[in-house]
């Protein structure tokens, strides 16, 4: 009945979603199911309803993520939901070439979706708002307005070029996207031996994984731990 009242639909944008920052082993099946329901099943369900209507939309825009392109440690369930989005809508684009599907793939963006959540955070004791603001200024995230402008530009481009995906990310995420695209073996080796373990270690130490300064803090903590251990020996 809603679709009948709206009439012709030129474009539908599916942008709602939730994030995750926890290890795969610490993420419950219920949380994984919730991520899939909101991030993947919701746009799929509404797309099916729209395509069954008398006048289906000419263009669909579904916000995906760089997490659909390569492994993102501490986001296994979130990444899986975005992989599902990518697989479904790229297949739909192949089945219905006249339907223009745009899949923007943002990296970290300065929105509540990517708010840092370390392993040692306590929701009940997070009352230092000034610290939170200082942290966010250091984070390597794209401003939300810039991300929105690039997504709109991608949508306009899609009207002429047809179905496509767009990478929307800052460095070093953008570099890693190209590295994984052209040298997947090298990228996966770096993820499994350096980047992944380091990101998990920062999270377990209570550090902000989006703050470049956290790497220096982690090294300092490890040196102090090593010095303490040597004194005890």
PDB file of C-alpha atoms in Angstrom:
ATOM      1  CA  UNK A   1       0.000   0.000   0.000  1.00  0.00           C
ATOM      2  CA  UNK A   2       2.905   2.368   0.692  1.00  0.00           C
ATOM      3  CA  UNK A   3       4.384   1.746  -2.745  1.00  0.00           C
ATOM      4  CA  UNK A   4       1.030   2.470  -4.378  1.00  0.00           C
ATOM      5  CA  UNK A   5       0.816   5.825  -2.602  1.00  0.00           C
ATOM      6  CA  UNK A   6       4.374   6.819  -3.525  1.00  0.00           C
ATOM      7  CA  UNK A   7       4.012   6.066  -7.214  1.00  0.00           C
ATOM      8  CA  UNK A   8       7.062   6.120  -9.476  1.00  0.00           C
ATOM      9  CA  UNK A   9      10.417   5.609  -7.725  1.00  0.00           C
ATOM     10  CA  UNK A  10      13.596   6.713  -9.461  1.00  0.00           C
ATOM     11  CA  UNK A  11      16.106   5.688  -6.806  1.00  0.00           C
ATOM     12  CA  UNK A  12      16.094   3.874  -3.459  1.00  0.00           C
ATOM     13  CA  UNK A  13      18.983   4.228  -0.997  1.00  0.00           C
ATOM     14  CA  UNK A  14      19.654   1.573   1.642  1.00  0.00           C
ATOM     15  CA  UNK A  15      22.040   3.165   4.126  1.00  0.00           C
ATOM     16  CA  UNK A  16      20.902   1.866   7.528  1.00  0.00           C
ATOM     17  CA  UNK A  17      23.362  -0.415   9.269  1.00  0.00           C
ATOM     18  CA  UNK A  18      25.130  -1.316  12.490  1.00  0.00           C
ATOM     19  CA  UNK A  19      28.776  -2.044  13.188  1.00  0.00           C
ATOM     20  CA  UNK A  20      30.862  -4.371  15.333  1.00  0.00           C
ATOM     21  CA  UNK A  21      34.177  -4.234  17.109  1.00  0.00           C
ATOM     22  CA  UNK A  22      34.950  -7.487  18.862  1.00  0.00           C
ATOM     23  CA  UNK A  23      36.852 -10.655  18.090  1.00  0.00           C
ATOM     24  CA  UNK A  24      35.093 -13.395  16.155  1.00  0.00           C
ATOM     25  CA  UNK A  25      35.249 -15.748  19.139  1.00  0.00           C
ATOM     26  CA  UNK A  26      33.744 -13.121  21.455  1.00  0.00           C
ATOM     27  CA  UNK A  27      30.835 -12.274  19.145  1.00  0.00           C
ATOM     28  CA  UNK A  28      27.691 -14.215  19.981  1.00  0.00           C
ATOM     29  CA  UNK A  29      25.490 -15.969  17.437  1.00  0.00           C
ATOM     30  CA  UNK A  30      22.676 -13.595  18.442  1.00  0.00           C
ATOM     31  CA  UNK A  31      24.787 -10.525  17.648  1.00  0.00           C
ATOM     32  CA  UNK A  32      25.861 -12.033  14.336  1.00  0.00           C
ATOM     33  CA  UNK A  33      22.233 -12.728  13.456  1.00  0.00           C
ATOM     34  CA  UNK A  34      21.304  -9.142  14.366  1.00  0.00           C
ATOM     35  CA  UNK A  35      24.054  -7.788  12.105  1.00  0.00           C
ATOM     36  CA  UNK A  36      22.798  -9.920   9.218  1.00  0.00           C
ATOM     37  CA  UNK A  37      19.164  -8.928   9.767  1.00  0.00           C
ATOM     38  CA  UNK A  38      19.886  -5.198   9.687  1.00  0.00           C
ATOM     39  CA  UNK A  39      22.820  -4.983   7.284  1.00  0.00           C
ATOM     40  CA  UNK A  40      21.895  -7.666   4.755  1.00  0.00           C
ATOM     41  CA  UNK A  41      18.391  -9.071   5.103  1.00  0.00           C
ATOM     42  CA  UNK A  42      16.671  -5.671   5.420  1.00  0.00           C
ATOM     43  CA  UNK A  43      17.858  -4.289   2.042  1.00  0.00           C
ATOM     44  CA  UNK A  44      17.352  -7.686   0.402  1.00  0.00           C
ATOM     45  CA  UNK A  45      13.794  -7.943   1.748  1.00  0.00           C
ATOM     46  CA  UNK A  46      12.823  -4.436   0.631  1.00  0.00           C
ATOM     47  CA  UNK A  47      14.449  -4.925  -2.760  1.00  0.00           C
ATOM     48  CA  UNK A  48      12.378  -8.039  -3.353  1.00  0.00           C
ATOM     49  CA  UNK A  49       9.202  -6.111  -2.499  1.00  0.00           C
ATOM     50  CA  UNK A  50      10.185  -3.213  -4.753  1.00  0.00           C
ATOM     51  CA  UNK A  51      10.972  -5.443  -7.723  1.00  0.00           C
ATOM     52  CA  UNK A  52       7.590  -7.151  -7.433  1.00  0.00           C
ATOM     53  CA  UNK A  53       5.799  -3.801  -7.682  1.00  0.00           C
ATOM     54  CA  UNK A  54       4.168  -2.508 -10.813  1.00  0.00           C
ATOM     55  CA  UNK A  55       6.858   0.135 -11.322  1.00  0.00           C
ATOM     56  CA  UNK A  56      10.168  -1.002  -9.811  1.00  0.00           C
ATOM     57  CA  UNK A  57      12.868   1.628  -9.169  1.00  0.00           C
ATOM     58  CA  UNK A  58      15.416   2.440 -11.849  1.00  0.00           C
ATOM     59  CA  UNK A  59      18.340   2.600  -9.446  1.00  0.00           C
ATOM     60  CA  UNK A  60      19.288   1.004  -6.121  1.00  0.00           C
ATOM     61  CA  UNK A  61      22.050   2.322  -3.877  1.00  0.00           C
ATOM     62  CA  UNK A  62      23.169  -0.049  -1.139  1.00  0.00           C
ATOM     63  CA  UNK A  63      25.887   1.064   1.267  1.00  0.00           C
ATOM     64  CA  UNK A  64      28.454  -1.715   1.417  1.00  0.00           C
ATOM     65  CA  UNK A  65      31.894  -1.422   3.042  1.00  0.00           C
ATOM     66  CA  UNK A  66      35.596  -1.970   2.461  1.00  0.00           C
ATOM     67  CA  UNK A  67      34.996  -4.887   4.842  1.00  0.00           C
ATOM     68  CA  UNK A  68      33.371  -6.633   1.886  1.00  0.00           C
ATOM     69  CA  UNK A  69      36.659  -6.398  -0.041  1.00  0.00           C
ATOM     70  CA  UNK A  70      39.237  -7.706   2.460  1.00  0.00           C
ATOM     71  CA  UNK A  71      39.475  -9.076   5.991  1.00  0.00           C
ATOM     72  CA  UNK A  72      38.967  -6.545   8.781  1.00  0.00           C
ATOM     73  CA  UNK A  73      40.086  -8.003  12.135  1.00  0.00           C
ATOM     74  CA  UNK A  74      37.567  -7.427  14.970  1.00  0.00           C
ATOM     75  CA  UNK A  75      34.708  -7.167  12.457  1.00  0.00           C
ATOM     76  CA  UNK A  76      34.159 -10.750  11.282  1.00  0.00           C
ATOM     77  CA  UNK A  77      30.359 -10.781  11.591  1.00  0.00           C
ATOM     78  CA  UNK A  78      30.016  -7.247  10.223  1.00  0.00           C
ATOM     79  CA  UNK A  79      32.275  -8.133   7.287  1.00  0.00           C
ATOM     80  CA  UNK A  80      30.267 -11.286   6.630  1.00  0.00           C
ATOM     81  CA  UNK A  81      27.036  -9.253   6.467  1.00  0.00           C
ATOM     82  CA  UNK A  82      28.605  -6.853   3.964  1.00  0.00           C
ATOM     83  CA  UNK A  83      29.966  -9.753   1.892  1.00  0.00           C
ATOM     84  CA  UNK A  84      26.376 -11.033   1.734  1.00  0.00           C
ATOM     85  CA  UNK A  85      25.185  -7.619   0.538  1.00  0.00           C
ATOM     86  CA  UNK A  86      27.874  -7.505  -2.125  1.00  0.00           C
ATOM     87  CA  UNK A  87      27.207 -11.048  -3.358  1.00  0.00           C
ATOM     88  CA  UNK A  88      23.432 -10.605  -3.540  1.00  0.00           C
ATOM     89  CA  UNK A  89      23.362  -7.263  -5.321  1.00  0.00           C
ATOM     90  CA  UNK A  90      26.179  -7.960  -7.785  1.00  0.00           C
ATOM     91  CA  UNK A  91      24.304 -11.140  -8.725  1.00  0.00           C
ATOM     92  CA  UNK A  92      21.070  -9.154  -9.056  1.00  0.00           C
ATOM     93  CA  UNK A  93      22.883  -6.687 -11.333  1.00  0.00           C
ATOM     94  CA  UNK A  94      23.939  -9.585 -13.560  1.00  0.00           C
ATOM     95  CA  UNK A  95      20.379 -10.906 -13.674  1.00  0.00           C
ATOM     96  CA  UNK A  96      18.774  -7.526 -14.372  1.00  0.00           C
ATOM     97  CA  UNK A  97      21.184  -5.345 -16.384  1.00  0.00           C
ATOM     98  CA  UNK A  98      18.607  -2.567 -16.802  1.00  0.00           C
ATOM     99  CA  UNK A  99      18.439  -2.091 -13.035  1.00  0.00           C
ATOM    100  CA  UNK A 100      21.294   0.209 -12.062  1.00  0.00           C
ATOM    101  CA  UNK A 101      22.867  -0.888  -8.777  1.00  0.00           C
ATOM    102  CA  UNK A 102      25.422   1.249  -6.969  1.00  0.00           C
ATOM    103  CA  UNK A 103      27.519  -0.258  -4.172  1.00  0.00           C
ATOM    104  CA  UNK A 104      29.535   2.430  -2.386  1.00  0.00           C
ATOM    105  CA  UNK A 105      32.219   0.877  -0.155  1.00  0.00           C
ATOM    106  CA  UNK A 106      33.218   3.334   2.571  1.00  0.00           C
ATOM    107  CA  UNK A 107      36.183   2.803   4.840  1.00  0.00           C
ATOM    108  CA  UNK A 108      36.183   4.163   8.414  1.00  0.00           C
ATOM    109  CA  UNK A 109      33.889   7.197   8.611  1.00  0.00           C
ATOM    110  CA  UNK A 110      33.452   9.622  11.516  1.00  0.00           C
ATOM    111  CA  UNK A 111      29.994   8.402  12.547  1.00  0.00           C
ATOM    112  CA  UNK A 112      28.720   6.479  15.616  1.00  0.00           C
ATOM    113  CA  UNK A 113      28.889   3.268  13.539  1.00  0.00           C
ATOM    114  CA  UNK A 114      32.681   3.240  13.882  1.00  0.00           C
ATOM    115  CA  UNK A 115      32.985   4.584  17.426  1.00  0.00           C
ATOM    116  CA  UNK A 116      36.006   2.930  19.009  1.00  0.00           C
ATOM    117  CA  UNK A 117      35.198   0.130  21.446  1.00  0.00           C
ATOM    118  CA  UNK A 118      38.204  -1.539  23.034  1.00  0.00           C
ATOM    119  CA  UNK A 119      38.202  -4.797  24.963  1.00  0.00           C
ATOM    120  CA  UNK A 120      38.595  -2.911  28.248  1.00  0.00           C
ATOM    121  CA  UNK A 121      35.841  -0.309  27.721  1.00  0.00           C
ATOM    122  CA  UNK A 122      33.036  -0.105  30.270  1.00  0.00           C
ATOM    123  CA  UNK A 123      29.797   1.502  29.093  1.00  0.00           C
ATOM    124  CA  UNK A 124      28.795   2.433  32.662  1.00  0.00           C
ATOM    125  CA  UNK A 125      31.993   4.390  33.326  1.00  0.00           C
ATOM    126  CA  UNK A 126      32.328   6.342  30.084  1.00  0.00           C
ATOM    127  CA  UNK A 127      31.685   9.805  31.517  1.00  0.00           C
ATOM    128  CA  UNK A 128      34.797  11.651  30.334  1.00  0.00           C
ATOM    129  CA  UNK A 129      33.395  13.387  27.255  1.00  0.00           C
ATOM    130  CA  UNK A 130      36.439  15.634  26.834  1.00  0.00           C
ATOM    131  CA  UNK A 131      38.719  12.617  26.447  1.00  0.00           C
ATOM    132  CA  UNK A 132      36.380  11.116  23.883  1.00  0.00           C
ATOM    133  CA  UNK A 133      36.473  14.296  21.811  1.00  0.00           C
ATOM    134  CA  UNK A 134      40.249  14.450  21.905  1.00  0.00           C
ATOM    135  CA  UNK A 135      40.474  10.835  20.808  1.00  0.00           C
ATOM    136  CA  UNK A 136      38.161  11.322  17.856  1.00  0.00           C
ATOM    137  CA  UNK A 137      40.250  14.204  16.498  1.00  0.00           C
ATOM    138  CA  UNK A 138      43.188  11.820  16.122  1.00  0.00           C
ATOM    139  CA  UNK A 139      41.246   9.021  14.477  1.00  0.00           C
ATOM    140  CA  UNK A 140      41.994   8.103  10.891  1.00  0.00           C
ATOM    141  CA  UNK A 141      38.437   8.424   9.609  1.00  0.00           C
ATOM    142  CA  UNK A 142      36.811  10.226   6.713  1.00  0.00           C
ATOM    143  CA  UNK A 143      34.483  13.128   7.649  1.00  0.00           C
ATOM    144  CA  UNK A 144      30.858  12.087   7.214  1.00  0.00           C
ATOM    145  CA  UNK A 145      30.063  15.042   4.907  1.00  0.00           C
ATOM    146  CA  UNK A 146      32.870  14.147   2.509  1.00  0.00           C
ATOM    147  CA  UNK A 147      31.741  10.521   2.456  1.00  0.00           C
ATOM    148  CA  UNK A 148      28.172  11.618   1.688  1.00  0.00           C
ATOM    149  CA  UNK A 149      29.342  13.874  -1.171  1.00  0.00           C
ATOM    150  CA  UNK A 150      31.366  11.044  -2.709  1.00  0.00           C
ATOM    151  CA  UNK A 151      28.423   8.659  -2.394  1.00  0.00           C
ATOM    152  CA  UNK A 152      26.150  11.144  -4.183  1.00  0.00           C
ATOM    153  CA  UNK A 153      28.769  11.556  -6.905  1.00  0.00           C
ATOM    154  CA  UNK A 154      28.856   7.783  -7.283  1.00  0.00           C
ATOM    155  CA  UNK A 155      25.063   7.650  -7.551  1.00  0.00           C
ATOM    156  CA  UNK A 156      25.038  10.272 -10.325  1.00  0.00           C
ATOM    157  CA  UNK A 157      27.790   8.426 -12.167  1.00  0.00           C
ATOM    158  CA  UNK A 158      25.770   5.227 -11.907  1.00  0.00           C
ATOM    159  CA  UNK A 159      22.916   6.727 -13.917  1.00  0.00           C
ATOM    160  CA  UNK A 160      25.189   6.812 -16.953  1.00  0.00           C
ATOM    161  CA  UNK A 161      27.559   3.891 -16.407  1.00  0.00           C
ATOM    162  CA  UNK A 162      25.194   1.319 -14.922  1.00  0.00           C
ATOM    163  CA  UNK A 163      25.874  -0.992 -11.978  1.00  0.00           C
ATOM    164  CA  UNK A 164      29.202  -0.476 -10.223  1.00  0.00           C
ATOM    165  CA  UNK A 165      31.005  -0.319  -6.880  1.00  0.00           C
ATOM    166  CA  UNK A 166      32.919   2.688  -5.551  1.00  0.00           C
ATOM    167  CA  UNK A 167      35.735   2.680  -3.005  1.00  0.00           C
ATOM    168  CA  UNK A 168      35.392   5.609  -0.598  1.00  0.00           C
ATOM    169  CA  UNK A 169      38.294   5.654   1.822  1.00  0.00           C
ATOM    170  CA  UNK A 170      41.262   7.617   3.095  1.00  0.00           C
ATOM    171  CA  UNK A 171      44.846   6.452   3.264  1.00  0.00           C
ATOM    172  CA  UNK A 172      46.137   3.964   4.262  1.00  0.00           C
ATOM    173  CA  UNK A 173      42.838   2.080   3.722  1.00  0.00           C
ATOM    174  CA  UNK A 174      42.654   3.105   0.055  1.00  0.00           C
ATOM    175  CA  UNK A 175      46.207   1.898  -0.582  1.00  0.00           C
ATOM    176  CA  UNK A 176      45.395  -1.436   1.027  1.00  0.00           C
ATOM    177  CA  UNK A 177      42.290  -1.811  -1.177  1.00  0.00           C
ATOM    178  CA  UNK A 178      44.454  -1.531  -4.293  1.00  0.00           C
ATOM    179  CA  UNK A 179      47.108  -3.798  -2.782  1.00  0.00           C
ATOM    180  CA  UNK A 180      44.492  -6.472  -2.064  1.00  0.00           C
ATOM    181  CA  UNK A 181      42.953  -6.058  -5.520  1.00  0.00           C
ATOM    182  CA  UNK A 182      46.216  -6.557  -7.410  1.00  0.00           C
ATOM    183  CA  UNK A 183      48.336  -8.554  -4.926  1.00  0.00           C
ATOM    184  CA  UNK A 184      45.886 -10.506  -2.736  1.00  0.00           C
ATOM    185  CA  UNK A 185      48.565 -12.926  -1.524  1.00  0.00           C
ATOM    186  CA  UNK A 186      50.757 -10.112  -0.207  1.00  0.00           C
ATOM    187  CA  UNK A 187      47.793  -8.315   1.363  1.00  0.00           C
ATOM    188  CA  UNK A 188      46.545 -11.447   3.125  1.00  0.00           C
ATOM    189  CA  UNK A 189      50.046 -12.255   4.375  1.00  0.00           C
ATOM    190  CA  UNK A 190      50.304  -8.748   5.876  1.00  0.00           C
ATOM    191  CA  UNK A 191      46.868  -9.119   7.459  1.00  0.00           C
ATOM    192  CA  UNK A 192      47.626 -12.470   9.026  1.00  0.00           C
ATOM    193  CA  UNK A 193      51.180 -11.774  10.226  1.00  0.00           C
ATOM    194  CA  UNK A 194      51.311  -8.042  11.020  1.00  0.00           C
ATOM    195  CA  UNK A 195      48.155  -5.964  10.705  1.00  0.00           C
ATOM    196  CA  UNK A 196      45.643  -8.395  12.194  1.00  0.00           C
ATOM    197  CA  UNK A 197      47.632  -9.376  15.310  1.00  0.00           C
ATOM    198  CA  UNK A 198      48.600  -5.728  15.916  1.00  0.00           C
ATOM    199  CA  UNK A 199      45.005  -4.504  15.656  1.00  0.00           C
ATOM    200  CA  UNK A 200      43.807  -7.214  18.052  1.00  0.00           C
ATOM    201  CA  UNK A 201      46.646  -6.419  20.489  1.00  0.00           C
ATOM    202  CA  UNK A 202      45.708  -2.706  20.492  1.00  0.00           C
ATOM    203  CA  UNK A 203      42.061  -3.591  21.129  1.00  0.00           C
ATOM    204  CA  UNK A 204      42.945  -5.970  23.970  1.00  0.00           C
ATOM    205  CA  UNK A 205      45.168  -3.279  25.518  1.00  0.00           C
ATOM    206  CA  UNK A 206      42.267  -0.819  25.571  1.00  0.00           C
ATOM    207  CA  UNK A 207      43.719   1.378  22.812  1.00  0.00           C
ATOM    208  CA  UNK A 208      41.822   3.114  20.022  1.00  0.00           C
ATOM    209  CA  UNK A 209      42.368   1.012  16.880  1.00  0.00           C
ATOM    210  CA  UNK A 210      41.521   4.019  14.669  1.00  0.00           C
ATOM    211  CA  UNK A 211      44.128   6.291  16.268  1.00  0.00           C
ATOM    212  CA  UNK A 212      47.552   6.086  14.537  1.00  0.00           C
ATOM    213  CA  UNK A 213      49.188   7.074  17.840  1.00  0.00           C
ATOM    214  CA  UNK A 214      47.946   3.827  19.399  1.00  0.00           C
ATOM    215  CA  UNK A 215      50.686   1.878  17.616  1.00  0.00           C
ATOM    216  CA  UNK A 216      53.344   3.891  19.435  1.00  0.00           C
ATOM    217  CA  UNK A 217      51.477   3.427  22.715  1.00  0.00           C
ATOM    218  CA  UNK A 218      51.334  -0.332  22.153  1.00  0.00           C
ATOM    219  CA  UNK A 219      55.078  -0.509  21.510  1.00  0.00           C
ATOM    220  CA  UNK A 220      55.723   1.507  24.668  1.00  0.00           C
ATOM    221  CA  UNK A 221      53.516  -0.847  26.704  1.00  0.00           C
ATOM    222  CA  UNK A 222      55.351  -3.879  25.326  1.00  0.00           C
ATOM    223  CA  UNK A 223      58.766  -2.366  26.149  1.00  0.00           C
ATOM    224  CA  UNK A 224      57.606  -1.662  29.700  1.00  0.00           C
ATOM    225  CA  UNK A 225      56.281  -5.214  30.038  1.00  0.00           C
ATOM    226  CA  UNK A 226      59.571  -6.627  28.752  1.00  0.00           C
ATOM    227  CA  UNK A 227      61.553  -4.455  31.158  1.00  0.00           C
ATOM    228  CA  UNK A 228      59.401  -5.550  34.088  1.00  0.00           C
ATOM    229  CA  UNK A 229      59.789  -9.203  33.121  1.00  0.00           C
ATOM    230  CA  UNK A 230      63.567  -8.912  32.854  1.00  0.00           C
ATOM    231  CA  UNK A 231      63.771  -7.325  36.332  1.00  0.00           C
ATOM    232  CA  UNK A 232      61.726 -10.155  37.804  1.00  0.00           C
ATOM    233  CA  UNK A 233      64.061 -12.705  36.223  1.00  0.00           C
TER     234      UNK A 233
END
